[in-house]
Short mmCIF file of C-alpha atoms in Angstrom, two decimals:
data_model
loop_
_atom_site.label_atom_id
_atom_site.label_comp_id
_atom_site.label_asym_id
_atom_site.label_seq_id
_atom_site.Cartn_x
_atom_site.Cartn_y
_atom_site.Cartn_z
CA MET Y 8 111.39 75.95 119.46
CA ASN Y 9 108.00 76.98 118.54
CA ALA Y 10 105.89 74.60 116.75
CA LEU Y 11 105.65 74.73 112.89
CA PRO Y 12 102.87 76.75 111.61
CA THR Y 13 100.26 75.10 109.21
CA ALA Y 14 101.28 75.10 105.50
CA CYS Y 15 105.11 75.41 106.25
CA ALA Y 16 107.61 73.16 105.39
CA GLY Y 17 107.72 69.62 106.95
CA ASP Y 18 110.50 67.58 108.24
CA ALA Y 19 111.29 65.92 104.87
CA GLU Y 20 111.59 69.09 103.12
CA ILE Y 21 113.93 70.61 106.08
CA ALA Y 22 116.08 67.47 105.99
CA LEU Y 23 116.44 67.78 102.27
CA ALA Y 24 117.21 71.56 102.56
CA ALA Y 25 119.84 70.82 105.26
CA ARG Y 26 121.65 68.03 102.98
CA ARG Y 27 121.76 70.64 100.41
CA LEU Y 28 123.54 73.18 102.56
CA LEU Y 29 125.90 70.53 103.50
CA GLU Y 30 126.59 69.77 99.88
CA GLY Y 31 127.38 73.45 99.17
CA GLY Y 32 124.20 74.26 97.64
CA LEU Y 33 121.84 77.26 97.99
CA VAL Y 34 118.70 76.98 100.02
CA ALA Y 35 115.71 79.73 100.35
CA PHE Y 36 113.93 79.66 103.70
CA PRO Y 37 111.83 81.86 105.90
CA THR Y 38 112.56 84.02 108.74
CA GLU Y 39 110.49 86.22 110.95
CA THR Y 40 112.00 89.36 109.11
CA VAL Y 41 112.32 88.42 105.27
CA TYR Y 42 113.28 85.29 103.31
CA GLY Y 43 116.87 84.38 103.06
CA LEU Y 44 119.06 82.82 100.37
CA GLY Y 45 121.25 80.92 102.33
CA ALA Y 46 124.56 78.82 102.03
CA ASP Y 47 127.12 77.21 104.35
CA ALA Y 48 129.14 80.00 105.86
CA GLU Y 49 132.10 78.12 106.04
CA ASN Y 50 132.15 77.03 102.48
CA ALA Y 51 133.79 79.84 100.46
CA GLN Y 52 132.50 78.24 97.11
CA ALA Y 53 128.91 78.03 98.45
CA VAL Y 54 128.79 81.66 99.69
CA ALA Y 55 130.18 82.62 96.40
CA ARG Y 56 127.19 81.13 94.85
CA ILE Y 57 124.97 83.61 97.11
CA TYR Y 58 126.82 86.46 95.51
CA ALA Y 59 126.54 85.05 91.93
CA ALA Y 60 122.74 84.54 92.09
CA LYS Y 61 122.12 88.05 93.68
CA GLY Y 62 124.47 89.98 91.62
CA ARG Y 63 125.96 91.08 94.99
CA PRO Y 64 129.26 93.16 95.13
CA SER Y 65 131.80 90.71 96.77
CA ASN Y 66 132.71 93.50 99.51
CA HIS Y 67 129.13 93.63 100.80
CA PRO Y 68 128.87 91.42 103.76
CA VAL Y 69 126.19 88.92 104.45
CA ILE Y 70 124.58 87.79 108.01
CA VAL Y 71 125.39 84.52 109.62
CA HIS Y 72 122.48 82.67 111.11
CA ILE Y 73 122.64 80.31 113.74
CA ALA Y 74 120.53 78.12 115.83
CA PRO Y 75 119.49 78.95 119.25
CA GLN Y 76 121.73 76.27 120.59
CA GLY Y 77 124.39 77.60 118.50
CA ASP Y 78 127.76 78.84 120.20
CA VAL Y 79 128.28 82.59 119.12
CA SER Y 80 131.94 82.46 120.36
CA TYR Y 81 132.65 79.77 117.65
CA TRP Y 82 132.01 82.44 114.94
CA ALA Y 83 133.33 85.60 117.08
CA ALA Y 84 136.71 86.23 118.41
CA GLU Y 85 135.16 87.93 121.36
CA VAL Y 86 131.80 88.26 122.68
CA PRO Y 87 131.60 91.24 124.90
CA PRO Y 88 129.30 91.52 128.05
CA GLU Y 89 127.11 93.96 126.01
CA ALA Y 90 126.39 91.22 123.30
CA ARG Y 91 125.61 88.79 125.97
CA LEU Y 92 122.97 90.96 127.51
CA LEU Y 93 121.48 91.80 124.05
CA ILE Y 94 121.34 88.06 123.19
CA ASP Y 95 119.62 87.03 126.31
CA ALA Y 96 117.22 90.06 125.63
CA PHE Y 97 116.33 89.66 121.77
CA TRP Y 98 117.47 86.18 120.44
CA PRO Y 99 116.04 84.40 118.84
CA GLY Y 100 114.82 87.63 117.09
CA PRO Y 101 115.39 90.21 114.61
CA LEU Y 102 118.69 91.36 115.74
CA THR Y 103 122.21 91.18 114.23
CA LEU Y 104 125.23 91.71 116.31
CA ILE Y 105 128.28 92.83 114.42
CA LEU Y 106 131.35 91.23 116.43
CA LYS Y 107 135.05 90.57 115.83
CA ARG Y 108 135.32 87.63 113.44
CA ALA Y 109 137.12 84.35 114.80
CA ALA Y 110 140.23 83.82 113.14
CA HIS Y 111 139.18 80.71 111.53
CA ILE Y 112 136.29 82.11 109.98
CA ALA Y 113 137.02 83.33 106.42
CA ASP Y 114 136.24 86.76 105.35
CA THR Y 115 134.04 85.69 102.47
CA VAL Y 116 130.88 86.17 104.95
CA SER Y 117 132.08 89.89 105.89
CA GLY Y 118 133.14 91.38 102.54
CA GLY Y 119 136.74 91.23 103.52
CA GLN Y 120 136.41 92.86 107.02
CA ASP Y 121 137.56 91.63 110.45
CA SER Y 122 134.25 91.63 111.55
CA ILE Y 123 131.09 89.20 111.17
CA GLY Y 124 127.41 89.85 111.54
CA ILE Y 125 125.53 86.95 113.59
CA ARG Y 126 121.94 86.59 114.32
CA CYS Y 127 119.60 83.89 115.54
CA PRO Y 128 116.01 83.96 113.76
CA SER Y 129 112.93 83.15 115.60
CA HIS Y 130 111.03 81.69 112.77
CA PRO Y 131 110.55 77.91 113.47
CA VAL Y 132 111.28 76.69 109.98
CA ALA Y 133 114.63 78.78 110.14
CA GLN Y 134 115.38 77.16 113.51
CA ALA Y 135 114.65 73.59 112.48
CA LEU Y 136 116.84 74.06 109.39
CA LEU Y 137 119.78 75.61 111.25
CA ALA Y 138 119.60 72.69 113.80
CA ALA Y 139 119.51 69.99 111.23
CA PHE Y 140 122.27 71.64 109.26
CA ALA Y 141 124.43 72.08 112.36
CA ALA Y 142 123.73 68.37 113.22
CA GLY Y 143 125.45 67.31 110.05
CA LYS Y 144 128.49 69.16 110.88
CA PRO Y 145 131.49 67.32 112.41
CA ASN Y 146 131.68 69.72 115.25
CA GLY Y 147 127.82 70.60 115.44
CA GLN Y 148 128.60 74.14 114.65
CA GLY Y 149 126.69 75.19 111.60
CA GLY Y 150 126.08 78.78 110.33
CA VAL Y 151 123.95 79.73 107.18
CA ALA Y 152 125.17 82.96 105.64
CA ALA Y 153 121.82 84.39 104.24
CA PRO Y 154 121.14 87.81 102.56
CA SER Y 155 117.74 88.49 101.53
CA ALA Y 156 116.40 86.18 98.72
CA ASN Y 157 116.22 88.93 96.04
CA LYS Y 158 118.23 90.23 93.39
CA PHE Y 159 120.74 92.89 94.75
CA GLY Y 160 119.31 96.16 95.82
CA GLN Y 161 115.67 95.03 94.86
CA VAL Y 162 112.67 94.57 97.13
CA SER Y 163 113.17 91.76 99.85
CA PRO Y 164 110.93 88.80 99.66
CA THR Y 165 108.58 88.17 102.41
CA ARG Y 166 106.57 85.05 100.76
CA ALA Y 167 108.06 81.75 99.35
CA GLU Y 168 106.37 82.81 96.06
CA HIS Y 169 108.49 85.96 95.78
CA VAL Y 170 111.49 83.99 95.94
CA ARG Y 171 110.40 81.71 93.33
CA SER Y 172 109.57 84.60 91.03
CA GLU Y 173 113.12 86.11 91.67
CA PHE Y 174 115.08 83.20 91.22
CA PRO Y 175 113.36 80.70 88.40
CA GLY Y 176 116.57 79.45 87.23
CA GLU Y 177 118.00 78.35 90.61
CA VAL Y 178 114.42 76.77 91.25
CA ALA Y 179 114.49 75.00 88.19
CA ALA Y 180 117.93 73.60 88.99
CA GLY Y 181 116.45 72.14 92.12
CA MET Y 182 117.23 74.90 94.95
CA PRO Y 183 114.77 74.14 97.89
CA VAL Y 184 112.68 77.06 98.87
CA LEU Y 185 111.01 76.37 102.24
CA GLU Y 186 107.53 77.35 102.72
CA GLY Y 187 106.83 79.52 105.90
CA GLY Y 188 104.07 81.75 105.30
CA ALA Y 189 104.31 85.57 105.34
CA SER Y 190 107.11 87.04 107.44
CA ASP Y 191 105.85 88.31 110.65
CA VAL Y 192 108.12 91.41 111.05
CA GLY Y 193 108.46 92.16 106.95
CA ILE Y 194 111.51 94.25 106.97
CA GLU Y 195 115.22 93.22 107.74
CA SER Y 196 116.87 92.87 111.20
CA THR Y 197 118.07 95.76 113.00
CA ILE Y 198 122.09 95.91 112.96
CA LEU Y 199 124.06 96.88 115.75
CA ASP Y 200 127.79 97.09 115.51
CA LEU Y 201 129.78 95.87 119.01
CA SER Y 202 132.80 95.16 117.17
CA ARG Y 203 134.83 98.12 118.30
CA LEU Y 204 134.00 98.65 121.82
CA ASP Y 205 137.78 98.09 122.77
CA ARG Y 206 138.27 101.34 120.58
CA GLY Y 207 135.66 103.44 122.32
CA ALA Y 208 133.44 103.12 119.41
CA GLY Y 209 129.77 101.91 120.09
CA PRO Y 210 127.43 100.42 120.27
CA VAL Y 211 126.42 101.67 117.01
CA LEU Y 212 123.29 101.42 114.93
CA LEU Y 213 124.05 100.38 111.22
CA ARG Y 214 120.61 99.46 110.25
CA PRO Y 215 117.33 100.23 112.17
CA GLY Y 216 114.75 97.54 112.44
CA HIS Y 217 111.90 96.02 114.42
CA ILE Y 218 114.29 96.34 117.71
CA SER Y 219 114.82 100.01 118.22
CA ALA Y 220 117.60 101.93 119.63
CA ALA Y 221 115.59 102.67 122.49
CA GLN Y 222 115.04 99.17 123.35
CA ILE Y 223 118.94 98.37 123.18
CA GLU Y 224 119.60 101.48 125.27
CA ALA Y 225 117.04 99.93 127.93
CA VAL Y 226 119.11 96.78 127.95
CA LEU Y 227 122.52 98.30 127.84
CA GLY Y 228 121.88 101.37 129.87
CA VAL Y 229 124.20 103.32 127.42
CA GLN Y 230 123.50 105.40 124.34
CA VAL Y 231 123.50 103.79 120.90
CA PHE Y 232 125.17 106.17 118.31
CA ALA Y 233 124.80 106.85 114.71
CA PRO Y 234 127.16 105.23 112.17
CA ASP Y 235 130.47 106.92 112.14
CA ALA Y 236 133.00 107.05 108.98
CA ALA Y 237 134.74 104.20 110.50
CA ALA Y 238 131.86 101.86 110.87
CA PRO Y 239 131.99 98.51 109.34
CA ARG Y 240 129.94 97.86 106.16
CA ALA Y 241 126.77 95.98 106.67
CA SER Y 242 123.89 94.52 104.84
CA GLY Y 243 121.19 96.97 103.42
CA THR Y 244 123.20 100.08 104.20
CA LEU Y 245 124.01 101.61 100.69
CA LYS Y 246 122.32 104.88 99.90
CA ALA Y 247 119.88 103.07 97.28
CA HIS Y 248 118.39 99.82 98.22
CA TYR Y 249 115.27 97.79 98.83
CA ALA Y 250 113.94 99.43 95.39
CA PRO Y 251 111.02 98.17 93.25
CA ARG Y 252 111.49 98.17 89.57
CA THR Y 253 108.53 101.05 89.13
CA ALA Y 254 109.93 104.29 89.97
CA LEU Y 255 109.29 105.18 93.63
CA GLU Y 256 109.03 109.00 94.80
CA LEU Y 257 108.80 109.80 98.29
CA ALA Y 258 106.26 112.72 98.89
CA SER Y 259 105.68 115.24 101.41
CA ASP Y 260 102.03 115.97 102.41
CA ALA Y 261 102.32 119.23 100.09
CA ARG Y 262 103.39 116.95 97.36
CA LEU Y 263 100.85 114.40 97.75
CA ARG Y 264 98.08 117.35 97.50
CA ASP Y 265 99.53 118.16 94.22
CA VAL Y 266 99.39 114.35 93.23
CA ILE Y 267 95.69 114.28 94.39
CA GLN Y 268 94.79 117.25 92.49
CA GLY Y 269 96.47 115.98 89.21
CA ARG Y 270 99.47 118.48 89.22
CA ASP Y 271 103.01 117.59 87.92
CA LEU Y 272 102.25 114.02 87.28
CA PRO Y 273 104.39 111.78 85.06
CA ALA Y 274 102.74 110.31 81.85
CA GLY Y 275 100.78 107.07 82.43
CA ARG Y 276 99.17 105.75 85.71
CA VAL Y 277 100.25 106.70 88.89
CA VAL Y 278 99.50 104.99 92.40
CA ALA Y 279 99.57 107.07 95.63
CA VAL Y 280 100.49 105.04 98.76
CA ALA Y 281 99.14 106.98 101.58
CA TYR Y 282 97.17 106.71 104.87
CA GLY Y 283 93.31 106.76 105.25
CA GLU Y 284 90.52 106.81 102.66
CA PRO Y 285 91.00 108.20 99.21
CA PRO Y 286 89.76 111.84 99.00
CA ALA Y 287 86.76 112.84 97.11
CA ALA Y 288 88.70 115.10 94.51
CA LEU Y 289 91.10 112.32 93.37
CA ASP Y 290 92.53 113.05 89.89
CA PRO Y 291 91.33 109.96 87.64
CA ARG Y 292 95.17 109.26 86.64
CA VAL Y 293 95.76 108.62 90.11
CA GLN Y 294 94.91 105.21 91.86
CA TRP Y 295 94.80 105.24 95.72
CA GLN Y 296 96.41 102.59 97.95
CA SER Y 297 95.69 102.90 101.57
CA VAL Y 298 98.26 101.76 104.02
CA PRO Y 299 98.30 101.00 107.74
CA ALA Y 300 98.97 104.07 110.31
CA ASP Y 301 100.89 101.76 112.63
CA PRO Y 302 104.68 101.43 111.99
CA ALA Y 303 104.84 97.66 112.67
CA ARG Y 304 101.93 96.66 110.45
CA TYR Y 305 103.05 99.26 108.03
CA ALA Y 306 106.51 97.34 107.88
CA GLN Y 307 104.89 93.99 107.67
CA ALA Y 308 102.95 95.02 104.57
CA LEU Y 309 105.45 97.09 102.83
CA TYR Y 310 107.56 94.85 100.65
CA GLY Y 311 104.69 92.76 99.68
CA LEU Y 312 102.85 95.88 98.51
CA LEU Y 313 105.75 97.04 96.47
CA ARG Y 314 106.03 93.70 94.89
CA ASP Y 315 102.31 93.66 94.02
CA LEU Y 316 102.35 97.30 92.67
CA ASP Y 317 105.41 96.36 90.61
CA GLN Y 318 103.17 94.25 88.48
CA GLN Y 319 100.40 96.41 87.72
CA GLY Y 320 101.96 98.86 85.31
CA TYR Y 321 102.22 101.90 87.10
CA ALA Y 322 104.50 104.68 85.66
CA ARG Y 323 105.21 105.82 89.45
CA ILE Y 324 104.65 104.82 93.00
CA ILE Y 325 104.34 108.00 95.22
CA VAL Y 326 104.61 107.13 98.77
CA GLN Y 327 103.49 109.51 101.27
CA ALA Y 328 106.44 110.09 103.86
CA PRO Y 329 105.64 108.52 107.23
CA PRO Y 330 106.15 110.53 110.46
CA ALA Y 331 109.84 111.37 111.35
CA THR Y 332 109.71 109.67 114.64
CA GLU Y 333 111.76 107.13 116.19
CA ALA Y 334 108.73 104.47 116.00
CA TRP Y 335 109.09 104.88 112.17
CA HIS Y 336 112.79 105.02 111.91
CA ALA Y 337 112.99 101.68 110.14
CA VAL Y 338 110.23 102.13 107.76
CA ASN Y 339 111.80 105.51 106.90
CA ASP Y 340 115.15 103.83 106.13
CA ARG Y 341 113.55 101.46 103.95
CA ILE Y 342 111.47 103.91 101.95
CA GLY Y 343 114.11 106.44 101.75
CA ARG Y 344 116.45 103.92 100.14
CA ALA Y 345 114.04 102.71 97.84
CA ALA Y 346 113.40 106.23 96.54
CA ALA Y 347 117.20 107.02 96.25
CA ALA Y 348 117.65 104.39 93.80
CA PHE Y 349 115.53 106.77 91.33
CA THR Y 350 117.17 109.91 92.33
CA LEU Y 351 120.95 109.34 93.06
CA ASP Y 352 123.55 109.43 90.46
CA THR Y 353 125.40 106.00 90.43
CA THR Y 354 128.42 107.69 91.67
CA ASP Y 355 126.61 108.30 94.85
CA LEU Y 356 126.25 104.60 95.66
#
């Protein structure tokens, strides 16, 4: 386990949070991807508290987080060789594996499905919490069900203060929020379905993330497929998701030129989120927000930026479309779903 960074939760805070989990309460904690809202994965009432706090549909699965010393086979009915290869290559880290759920694990964590999503986070605070929680379990096997610590469908939190502002009632009632600094990755984990290998389906990439399909293919030596109609439901895969409260538009370069020149703008202030320095001929109604041209740095900054812009009273956030390349797949996925929240009919969700 890595040493705890400066200004992160200490041993006493982690011990208190572990006790809260053992008592069936909620805890917010940092991971390398985003902050999670966690509960004991084997306590149905505790998991229900996650869904109630987030306003999350009960059929939308959550991911179970385990410590590096945790036993995957406790949670999964079967751990195929492909899963072992990926665990050795990428855990601890931002990769979630969908496996067949063990019979003794309730389907409350999988939205009623026969599968389960499992990952081992690399953040030292998350690892310390998971280890302390597991140590308090009679069998030493502790898993924390934890979606992102935000209201359902909204922008995920990458700092502890984001969580506190999202759940003031829970925090006031005593929910621990463990400090862990800014999330290194900044977007949610890659999700890979391995639950249907025995039926000839997979591996299937359900959600892109920091770990790419190409990296997975290099380890497995086989192609990673796009989701099919029979793929299990997974966290963060609805058509509209990750959305700020301010209307967000995904703009082509041609549309961005129109924005710069003040054509077809909504009433009120508009911010353009784009690469490079602001052009000289920028319409005065448009504010310019430069973003990194590197996909990893962009992902790391994305959610914090959207949360900051949400507080500034803009009528619309207009985001320049990133390159349509594999390196930008995860960023495009998140921005596309955020924009879809303002363009889809509710029947599409």
